[in-house]
Amino acid sequence: MRLVGKWSSCDASLKLSAHPVSSAVSWSGRSVACEMPRSAHRQHASHDGSGSDQDKNHVHAWLFRQSLVGSGGVKIKAMSSSDQSPASTPASGTAEPPPPPGRPTAVSSQVLDMGAQMVQALKPVRNMKQHACSFALYSHDLRRQLEVHHFVSRLNQDVLQCAVYDSDEPSARLIGVEYIVSDAIFEGLPAEEQRLWHSHAYEVKAGLATDVGVPEQLQRLEMAGLAKTYGKMWLTWQVDRGDALPLGAPALMVSPQAAEPGRARDELVRARDEKYGVDSSAGGLKAARVEMEEPEWINPNADYWRLHGKGFAVDVVPAEMRRHAPFP
Amino acid sequence: MASSDEKPLPTPASAAAAGAAAAPPGQPTTVASQVLDMGAAAMQSLRPVKQVKQHVCTFALYAHDPKRQVETHHYVARLNQDVLQCAVYDSDAPDARLIGVEYIVSRKVFESLPAEEQKLWHSHAHEIKSGLWACPRVPGMLEKPELDHLAGTLGKFWCTWQVDRGDRLPLGAPALMVSPQADPAATVRPDLVRRRDDRYGFSTEELRAARADVDAPAEEHPGQADYWLRRRKGFAVDVVPHEMKRHAPFP
């Protein structure tokens, strides 16, 4: 069992609840409560009981969890993004994931796809005009790293949104989403939100993040802009652990940094560089980008793990449904 | 920081009023960026994105609070006949916000999932038969075989941007979504449906009638799918600080 301190959705104090974890995760031997900084106590501006709900029969999500974990031996299997691997099934493997189970696409489906394409504009998707490749690390386990392919669309000069894939092949799996905002926008976010975000300066200047197939001179401006941004990435398909299908909870991802344990592994970077003809070595992109402006200051709330030694895991927990009046 | 938080702290990022969120804060896209986008698009193949061939408009409910409902626009790509992946947006316009990801699998694939995993998935039969699930502009005849297949599928949908509570930026944890069902607790609000119908100029009622002959599977909620309907417990997503895994330093 692992004791986890969590910020509850509706309570100001730090609640401890026990989560069973898979046996592959070793018990660290200390209660997390000792490590939690006092600043972990949060005031949540909004309480579940406030707002428009008139129903007095509300049961708060955290109360429910509390009651389940209070009695010893009662297990709630919280489906956590940090689970080593879910129960082994045809879906979860140990290596490079096999293609998803299923039959080859039927002719009738292809016919529909062709027909749909002729009459549907697919505008949001057409708005993805840029392909950038980089690396992402799991917030709760920086050793787990993967090459990611971002297909970027611009909402405005300060906000980008990316569909993230595990390759640039037609068979690429959609493995998550990333949102990217300028530093000006980032500063406007509440501190608690900022902790879920990561900075981009290092990965851009180190040549880890790059537009694929675009000459450096043409992407300079874009990369220089990106160096000053912050991103928030949720991974919904953990392909690096060999899952043949998307299993479990979404995982929060962070960006590679200069300092261990957040460095991108050499062999991962080498493999990417070879495949895409990228030179991210000291003589290559790093040298080309040495003049690139670095942000003067990176908000200390971003890249939370660097200062606090803690990542974020995502738990999916059963919650009592909010009751409400039946529809008229 | 839970997906079930009513509203994150008020900031420039979240609008005061509930309902559809205003556009994200920020400067309009500069010409330089547009030029770059055009240049990049000319040189890059963008193959994964080109696999998206279909647009579906439907509705989804938050697993922890099914009163909260959103119209969703799924941009569907096939990995194979049994597994689909969708980038989900809040509209079909070029400036639509990417609000999440949905995976759709056939019944056979679903049955191979462990029970714990199945709880996170929802069935599609009801939303298809009721006409809520719509492929704008695709003729009925063309979509019929597809709907027969889709009626038996199950989906898992993570919403990463809660636009219905007025968030101008994606805040907080991802939320698990569930599908509309026949149960009164899972009914989509008529005003949402009407607004969608008016915009596209079709009628959900008529779609429902047209789909009378779509094969819905006998067992509507296989395994642990639509867990909330039976147990009246939704799933909320919490993001919790987690001790970093210790490991040997790299050699």
XYZ file of C-alpha atoms in Angstrom:
579
model
C 0.000 0.000 0.000
C 1.209 3.463 -0.645
C 0.071 6.507 1.226
C -0.646 9.312 -1.102
C -1.331 12.867 -0.093
C -3.782 14.416 -2.421
C -5.372 17.687 -3.066
C -8.992 16.958 -2.702
C -11.408 18.691 -4.973
C -13.397 20.317 -2.255
C -11.399 20.405 0.882
C -8.707 22.805 1.996
C -6.655 20.323 3.924
C -4.421 17.606 2.691
C -6.218 14.288 2.773
C -4.402 11.025 3.007
C -5.837 8.027 1.346
C -4.373 4.670 0.599
C -4.056 3.354 -2.872
C -3.167 -0.198 -3.614
C -0.493 -0.254 -6.236
C 0.772 -3.048 -8.334
C 3.429 -5.151 -6.719
C 6.019 -4.011 -9.206
C 6.183 -0.642 -7.517
C 8.415 -0.780 -4.482
C 7.319 0.700 -1.233
C 9.518 3.657 -0.551
C 9.509 3.120 3.157
C 8.401 6.547 4.165
C 5.048 8.076 4.476
C 4.509 10.639 1.841
C 2.945 12.815 4.483
C 6.408 13.577 5.822
C 7.544 14.782 2.474
C 4.617 16.931 1.685
C 5.614 20.524 2.036
C 3.300 22.619 4.178
C 2.532 24.625 1.123
C 0.659 21.624 -0.180
C -2.353 22.781 1.777
C -4.456 24.485 -0.742
C -7.405 26.725 -0.558
C -9.798 25.792 -3.228
C -11.822 28.766 -4.203
C -14.727 26.683 -5.199
C -16.284 24.142 -2.956
C -18.405 21.392 -4.395
C -21.237 22.434 -2.150
C -21.366 25.937 -3.485
C -22.542 27.095 -6.824
C -25.762 26.327 -8.488
C -26.482 22.923 -7.020
C -29.548 23.122 -4.867
C -29.667 19.494 -4.022
C -28.804 18.850 -0.422
C -28.098 15.209 -1.011
C -24.703 15.817 -2.493
C -22.069 13.423 -1.465
C -18.686 14.833 -2.113
C -16.281 12.724 -4.058
C -13.665 12.878 -1.371
C -16.028 11.793 1.378
C -16.813 8.722 -0.614
C -13.184 7.893 -1.084
C -12.508 8.499 2.583
C -15.168 6.092 3.664
C -13.938 3.404 1.365
C -10.345 3.594 2.449
C -11.041 4.200 6.127
C -11.705 0.590 7.028
C -8.605 -1.510 6.773
C -8.506 -4.033 4.053
C -11.065 -2.438 1.812
C -9.478 -2.066 -1.572
C -10.475 0.511 -4.039
C -8.717 -0.214 -7.205
C -7.976 3.246 -8.330
C -6.923 3.085 -11.927
C -3.764 5.109 -11.810
C -1.614 6.427 -14.617
C 1.336 5.315 -12.553
C 0.322 1.650 -12.556
C 3.330 -0.275 -13.773
C 1.146 -2.186 -16.050
C -2.483 -3.019 -15.807
C -3.470 -6.668 -15.396
C -1.916 -8.587 -18.212
C -4.350 -9.217 -21.001
C -4.027 -9.462 -24.716
C -3.914 -5.693 -24.605
C -0.824 -5.060 -22.500
C 2.563 -6.217 -23.633
C 6.117 -5.651 -22.517
C 7.894 -4.179 -25.504
C 7.252 -2.087 -28.579
C 3.486 -2.318 -28.885
C 2.064 -4.613 -31.482
C -0.513 -3.124 -33.812
C -3.907 -2.870 -32.125
C -5.938 -6.084 -32.229
C -8.605 -6.244 -34.914
C -9.362 -6.981 -38.515
C -7.970 -5.047 -41.453
C -10.157 -2.139 -42.494
C -13.088 -3.389 -44.542
C -13.836 -2.150 -48.018
C -17.215 -0.824 -46.885
C -15.481 1.353 -44.312
C -13.058 2.655 -46.873
C -15.948 3.485 -49.143
C -17.605 5.427 -46.357
C -14.383 7.253 -45.598
C -13.987 8.290 -49.219
C -17.576 9.425 -49.389
C -17.354 11.328 -46.134
C -14.186 13.080 -47.191
C -15.874 14.372 -50.307
C -18.667 16.082 -48.434
C -17.147 16.948 -45.105
C -14.706 19.795 -44.737
C -12.789 18.449 -41.717
C -11.692 22.005 -40.989
C -10.295 21.634 -37.468
C -8.068 18.849 -38.696
C -6.979 20.768 -41.786
C -5.843 23.441 -39.398
C -3.017 21.213 -38.175
C -0.278 22.543 -40.364
C 2.916 21.738 -38.563
C 4.633 18.548 -37.481
C 7.153 18.820 -34.678
C 9.012 15.924 -33.156
C 10.350 15.845 -29.612
C 10.536 13.731 -26.487
C 8.313 13.502 -23.453
C 8.865 11.983 -20.029
C 6.287 10.659 -17.607
C 5.802 13.092 -14.758
C 5.615 10.286 -12.210
C 8.597 8.360 -13.646
C 11.169 10.298 -15.618
C 12.910 7.106 -16.669
C 10.000 6.388 -18.964
C 10.504 8.450 -22.069
C 9.147 8.439 -25.557
C 9.538 10.093 -28.901
C 6.440 12.150 -29.652
C 5.075 13.694 -32.804
C 3.048 16.841 -32.417
C 0.624 17.942 -35.091
C 0.127 21.557 -34.251
C -2.695 23.937 -34.903
C -2.641 27.553 -33.939
C -5.588 29.050 -32.103
C -3.899 32.462 -31.941
C -0.391 33.841 -31.606
C -0.227 32.759 -27.956
C -2.069 29.451 -27.853
C -1.374 26.248 -29.778
C -3.018 22.868 -29.549
C -1.464 19.609 -30.668
C -2.716 16.144 -31.444
C 0.172 13.948 -30.317
C 1.080 10.738 -32.143
C 3.746 8.093 -31.603
C 5.144 8.338 -35.125
C 4.535 10.111 -38.410
C 3.383 7.021 -40.267
C -0.166 6.597 -41.512
C -0.511 3.901 -38.851
C 0.520 6.304 -36.061
C -1.420 6.009 -32.836
C -3.042 9.104 -31.390
C -1.449 9.002 -27.948
C -2.424 12.308 -26.388
C -2.850 16.052 -26.578
C -0.601 18.967 -25.741
C -1.533 22.584 -25.256
C 1.144 25.245 -25.641
C 0.884 28.828 -24.404
C 3.139 31.859 -24.471
C 4.788 33.005 -21.284
C 2.404 35.960 -21.045
C -0.594 33.635 -20.967
C 1.147 31.234 -18.622
C 1.723 33.955 -16.059
C -2.025 34.469 -15.910
C -2.699 30.894 -14.798
C -3.205 30.092 -11.113
C -0.146 28.593 -9.394
C -1.831 25.263 -8.910
C -2.528 24.990 -12.613
C 1.002 26.077 -13.513
C 2.365 23.010 -11.741
C 0.890 20.785 -14.418
C 2.844 22.598 -17.135
C 6.402 22.266 -18.379
C 8.861 24.683 -20.002
C 10.174 24.270 -23.553
C 13.366 26.308 -23.548
C 15.793 23.469 -22.978
C 14.355 21.001 -25.467
C 14.293 23.613 -28.214
C 17.801 24.892 -27.647
C 19.158 21.373 -27.273
C 17.753 20.457 -30.679
C 15.444 17.839 -29.200
C 12.325 19.593 -30.445
C 12.314 20.247 -34.132
C 9.975 20.551 -37.093
C 10.510 17.464 -39.175
C 11.597 17.975 -42.746
C 11.796 21.759 -42.491
C 15.216 23.384 -42.965
C 16.539 25.063 -39.848
C 16.539 28.556 -41.373
C 12.842 28.273 -42.088
C 11.874 27.009 -38.668
C 14.132 29.314 -36.647
C 11.487 31.875 -35.962
C 8.952 29.305 -34.920
C 11.404 27.477 -32.678
C 12.547 30.746 -31.109
C 8.918 31.459 -30.244
C 8.431 27.955 -28.928
C 11.467 28.299 -26.652
C 9.551 30.816 -24.596
C 6.374 28.770 -24.252
C 5.006 26.367 -21.689
C 3.154 23.155 -22.444
C 0.688 20.833 -20.763
C 0.608 17.324 -22.125
C -1.698 14.438 -21.285
C -0.781 11.031 -22.618
C -3.791 8.778 -23.157
C -2.039 5.706 -24.605
C 1.097 4.423 -22.887
C 2.773 2.904 -25.904
C 6.213 2.771 -24.303
C 5.045 0.030 -21.969
C 3.821 -1.967 -24.926
C 0.092 -1.420 -24.549
C -1.646 -2.668 -27.666
C -4.665 -0.554 -26.686
C -5.100 2.611 -24.614
C -5.385 1.423 -21.024
C -5.824 3.150 -17.707
C -5.827 6.794 -16.778
C -4.192 9.612 -18.726
C -0.620 10.376 -17.670
C 0.813 13.853 -17.193
C 3.983 14.322 -19.209
C 6.929 16.653 -18.752
C 9.648 17.930 -21.021
C 13.296 16.905 -21.166
C 15.601 19.143 -19.157
C 19.333 19.623 -18.811
C 19.563 18.143 -15.327
C 19.196 14.500 -14.381
C 16.939 12.669 -13.944
C 15.179 14.678 -16.644
C 17.609 14.225 -19.507
C 16.441 12.523 -22.661
C 18.212 9.217 -23.098
C 20.939 9.205 -25.691
C 19.779 6.106 -27.519
C 16.242 7.479 -27.901
C 17.557 10.708 -29.351
C 19.993 8.905 -31.617
C 17.246 6.673 -32.989
C 15.055 9.678 -33.730
C 17.901 11.603 -35.310
C 18.772 8.744 -37.635
C 15.202 8.117 -38.665
C 14.423 11.719 -39.499
C 17.785 13.008 -40.606
C 18.039 15.368 -37.654
C 21.359 16.384 -36.193
C 20.724 17.353 -32.606
C 24.337 16.940 -31.638
C 26.517 19.690 -30.187
C 27.723 20.482 -33.681
C 24.282 20.403 -35.230
C 21.082 21.983 -34.011
C 22.562 22.867 -30.640
C 25.186 24.983 -32.352
C 22.659 26.487 -34.743
C 20.432 27.470 -31.857
C 23.076 28.742 -29.478
C 22.221 32.321 -30.453
C 18.533 31.717 -29.943
C 17.122 33.891 -27.218
C 16.500 32.077 -24.004
C 13.754 33.173 -21.700
C 15.238 35.339 -18.961
C 13.272 33.525 -16.377
C 11.363 30.284 -16.260
C 8.460 30.274 -13.855
C 9.424 28.030 -10.922
C 5.929 26.536 -10.804
C 6.526 24.884 -14.154
C 8.588 21.685 -14.290
C 7.378 21.014 -10.762
C 9.581 17.967 -10.303
C 12.790 19.962 -10.503
C 12.268 21.876 -7.289
C 10.011 19.459 -5.463
C 11.233 16.024 -6.465
C 7.677 14.954 -7.013
C 5.797 14.160 -10.162
C 2.074 13.954 -10.644
C 0.156 10.745 -11.105
C -3.393 10.680 -12.311
C -5.900 8.613 -10.419
C -9.354 7.741 -11.580
C -11.516 7.221 -8.545
C -15.143 6.292 -8.195
C -17.165 9.280 -7.128
C -20.660 9.518 -5.868
C -22.808 10.967 -8.604
C -24.197 14.375 -8.034
C -27.861 14.119 -7.511
C -30.076 16.523 -9.253
C -33.691 17.230 -9.857
C -35.201 15.205 -12.662
C -35.700 17.065 -15.891
C -39.065 18.765 -16.034
C -6.793 19.379 -8.728
C -9.676 17.139 -9.698
C -11.553 16.918 -12.956
C -14.641 17.249 -10.820
C -13.679 20.697 -9.501
C -16.638 22.962 -10.162
C -14.486 25.701 -11.443
C -10.821 26.326 -11.033
C -9.761 29.530 -9.328
C -11.028 32.539 -11.258
C -8.280 33.925 -13.440
C -8.070 35.593 -16.784
C -8.254 32.059 -18.106
C -11.714 31.162 -16.930
C -14.754 33.140 -17.914
C -17.152 34.340 -15.264
C -20.241 33.042 -16.978
C -21.015 29.416 -17.524
C -21.717 28.228 -21.016
C -19.598 28.278 -24.126
C -16.166 29.674 -23.418
C -14.879 32.801 -25.099
C -11.927 32.407 -27.447
C -8.604 31.737 -25.748
C -6.713 34.812 -24.610
C -3.834 35.926 -26.819
C -2.796 37.952 -29.818
C -4.201 37.223 -33.266
C -1.963 35.002 -35.342
C 0.738 37.017 -37.035
C 1.428 36.928 -40.742
C 4.872 35.491 -40.059
C 3.328 32.510 -38.307
C 0.871 31.986 -41.081
C 3.643 32.027 -43.635
C 5.540 29.508 -41.606
C 2.529 27.262 -41.324
C 2.046 27.347 -45.070
C 5.693 26.605 -45.667
C 5.748 23.749 -43.211
C 2.579 22.242 -44.612
C 4.152 22.245 -48.056
C 7.158 20.271 -46.833
C 5.647 17.960 -44.298
C 3.519 14.997 -45.121
C 1.286 15.172 -42.022
C 0.321 11.562 -42.642
C -1.268 10.659 -39.306
C -3.553 13.634 -39.603
C -4.457 12.728 -43.165
C -5.867 9.452 -41.835
C -8.770 11.376 -40.352
C -11.536 10.846 -42.844
C -14.791 11.349 -41.054
C -16.499 13.963 -38.924
C -19.110 12.863 -36.434
C -21.161 15.219 -34.302
C -22.567 13.825 -31.082
C -22.947 14.571 -27.379
C -21.047 13.523 -24.285
C -21.646 13.759 -20.568
C -19.121 14.138 -17.765
C -18.712 10.852 -15.891
C -18.633 12.549 -12.504
C -21.580 14.845 -13.314
C -23.807 13.774 -16.219
C -25.810 16.977 -15.893
C -22.871 18.627 -17.632
C -23.166 17.870 -21.310
C -21.279 18.977 -24.365
C -21.765 18.779 -28.091
C -18.684 17.093 -29.484
C -17.108 16.868 -32.897
C -15.187 13.694 -33.441
C -12.615 13.531 -36.204
C -12.248 9.843 -36.758
C -9.310 7.849 -38.067
C -9.192 4.090 -38.446
C -6.322 2.047 -37.071
C -8.106 -1.084 -38.303
C -11.659 -2.336 -38.655
C -11.977 -2.762 -34.906
C -10.105 0.200 -33.478
C -10.745 3.867 -34.204
C -9.130 6.937 -32.729
C -10.722 10.374 -32.641
C -9.435 13.865 -32.026
C -12.411 15.543 -30.402
C -13.211 19.226 -30.903
C -15.905 21.555 -29.619
C -17.034 22.682 -33.065
C -16.393 22.030 -36.754
C -14.872 25.425 -37.457
C -11.189 25.981 -38.277
C -10.715 27.598 -34.842
C -12.328 24.705 -33.003
C -10.717 23.817 -29.695
C -9.197 20.366 -29.329
C -11.013 19.209 -26.210
C -10.037 15.574 -25.944
C -9.404 12.143 -27.356
C -11.782 9.223 -27.828
C -10.881 5.656 -28.680
C -13.537 3.356 -30.133
C -13.262 -0.425 -30.243
C -15.446 -3.245 -31.453
C -17.205 -5.463 -28.977
C -14.754 -8.284 -29.551
C -11.771 -6.125 -28.696
C -13.624 -4.674 -25.714
C -14.249 -8.109 -24.288
C -10.519 -8.760 -24.190
C -9.999 -5.859 -21.784
C -9.705 -6.475 -18.041
C -12.808 -5.653 -15.988
C -11.161 -2.675 -14.293
C -10.413 -1.162 -17.668
C -13.890 -1.840 -19.010
C -15.369 0.425 -16.343
C -13.891 3.428 -18.100
C -15.665 2.651 -21.369
C -19.156 3.522 -22.614
C -21.511 1.986 -25.183
C -22.674 3.699 -28.357
C -25.863 1.845 -29.279
C -28.246 4.330 -27.726
C -26.678 7.481 -29.112
C -26.625 5.994 -32.588
C -30.156 4.661 -32.579
C -31.521 7.855 -31.088
C -30.002 9.977 -33.823
C -27.737 11.915 -31.474
C -24.701 10.579 -33.296
C -24.700 12.293 -36.680
C -22.341 12.436 -39.648
C -23.163 15.832 -41.112
C -23.770 15.791 -44.824
C -23.118 12.085 -45.266
C -26.061 10.431 -47.015
C -27.998 7.927 -44.924
C -27.445 5.119 -47.359
C -23.701 5.521 -47.220
C -23.530 5.537 -43.465
C -25.840 2.590 -42.775
C -23.259 -0.247 -42.803
C -20.966 1.873 -40.678
C -23.699 2.561 -38.141
C -24.490 -1.138 -37.868
C -20.892 -1.689 -36.917
C -20.580 1.341 -34.656
C -23.743 0.505 -32.723
C -21.856 -2.412 -31.205
C -18.718 -0.470 -30.352
C -17.537 0.968 -27.089
C -15.648 4.151 -26.483
C -13.291 5.696 -23.955
C -13.239 9.467 -23.977
C -10.931 11.773 -22.006
C -11.866 15.435 -22.096
C -8.845 17.680 -21.589
C -10.518 21.090 -21.940
C -13.769 21.745 -20.098
C -15.194 24.396 -22.367
C -18.721 24.010 -21.027
C -17.740 25.571 -17.720
C -16.329 28.555 -19.510
C -12.629 27.717 -19.394
C -10.824 29.892 -21.900
C -7.784 27.647 -21.522
C -7.473 23.956 -20.665
C -7.377 23.827 -16.873
C -7.135 21.044 -14.358
C -7.176 17.313 -14.771
C -8.665 15.393 -17.689
C -12.279 14.337 -17.206
C -13.708 10.964 -18.138
C -16.767 11.279 -20.352
C -19.712 8.960 -20.848
C -22.320 8.568 -23.550
C -25.987 9.508 -23.640
C -28.244 6.630 -22.659
C -31.957 5.912 -22.413
C -31.845 6.394 -18.637
C -33.281 9.786 -17.567
C -30.007 10.621 -15.812
C -28.226 10.254 -19.153
C -30.580 12.148 -21.415
C -29.158 14.992 -23.444
C -30.872 18.315 -22.804
C -33.377 19.108 -25.536
C -32.048 22.637 -25.989
C -28.571 21.317 -26.789
C -29.989 18.950 -29.375
C -32.190 21.624 -30.893
C -29.289 24.022 -31.210
C -27.245 21.373 -33.008
C -30.095 20.478 -35.320
C -30.738 24.099 -36.225
C -27.137 24.672 -37.091
C -26.925 21.694 -39.415
C -30.451 21.828 -40.734
C -31.302 18.261 -39.861
C -33.561 16.756 -37.255
C -32.390 14.266 -34.641
C -35.938 12.924 -34.517
C -35.821 12.127 -38.193
C -32.441 10.483 -37.813
C -33.873 8.330 -35.051
C -36.695 7.204 -37.311
C -34.271 6.491 -40.143
C -32.190 4.324 -37.847
C -34.992 2.050 -36.765
C -33.330 -0.705 -38.767
C -29.822 -0.230 -37.403
C -28.743 -3.440 -35.690
C -28.328 -2.691 -32.043
C -26.665 -5.489 -30.093
C -28.905 -7.474 -27.776
C -26.686 -6.778 -24.815
C -26.451 -3.020 -24.648
C -23.967 -2.753 -21.792
C -21.456 -5.596 -22.139
C -19.089 -6.423 -19.313
C -18.389 -3.410 -17.126
C -19.238 -0.779 -19.737
C -21.404 2.151 -18.660
C -20.380 1.340 -15.102
C -22.002 4.472 -13.770
C -25.450 3.497 -14.925
C -25.522 0.414 -12.824
C -23.589 1.625 -9.833
C -24.583 5.274 -9.913
C -20.978 6.127 -9.306
C -19.075 8.165 -11.816
C -15.340 8.402 -12.104
C -13.543 11.586 -11.209
C -9.944 12.127 -12.131
C -7.499 13.363 -9.540
C -3.983 14.537 -10.152
C -1.907 13.714 -7.108
C 1.689 14.442 -6.268
C 3.647 11.256 -6.573
C 7.016 10.446 -5.225
C 9.486 10.149 -8.052
C 10.636 6.622 -8.649
C 14.140 6.146 -7.445
C 16.563 4.635 -9.812
C 20.246 4.208 -10.316
C 21.919 7.194 -11.905
C 22.657 6.743 -15.541
C 26.133 5.389 -16.086
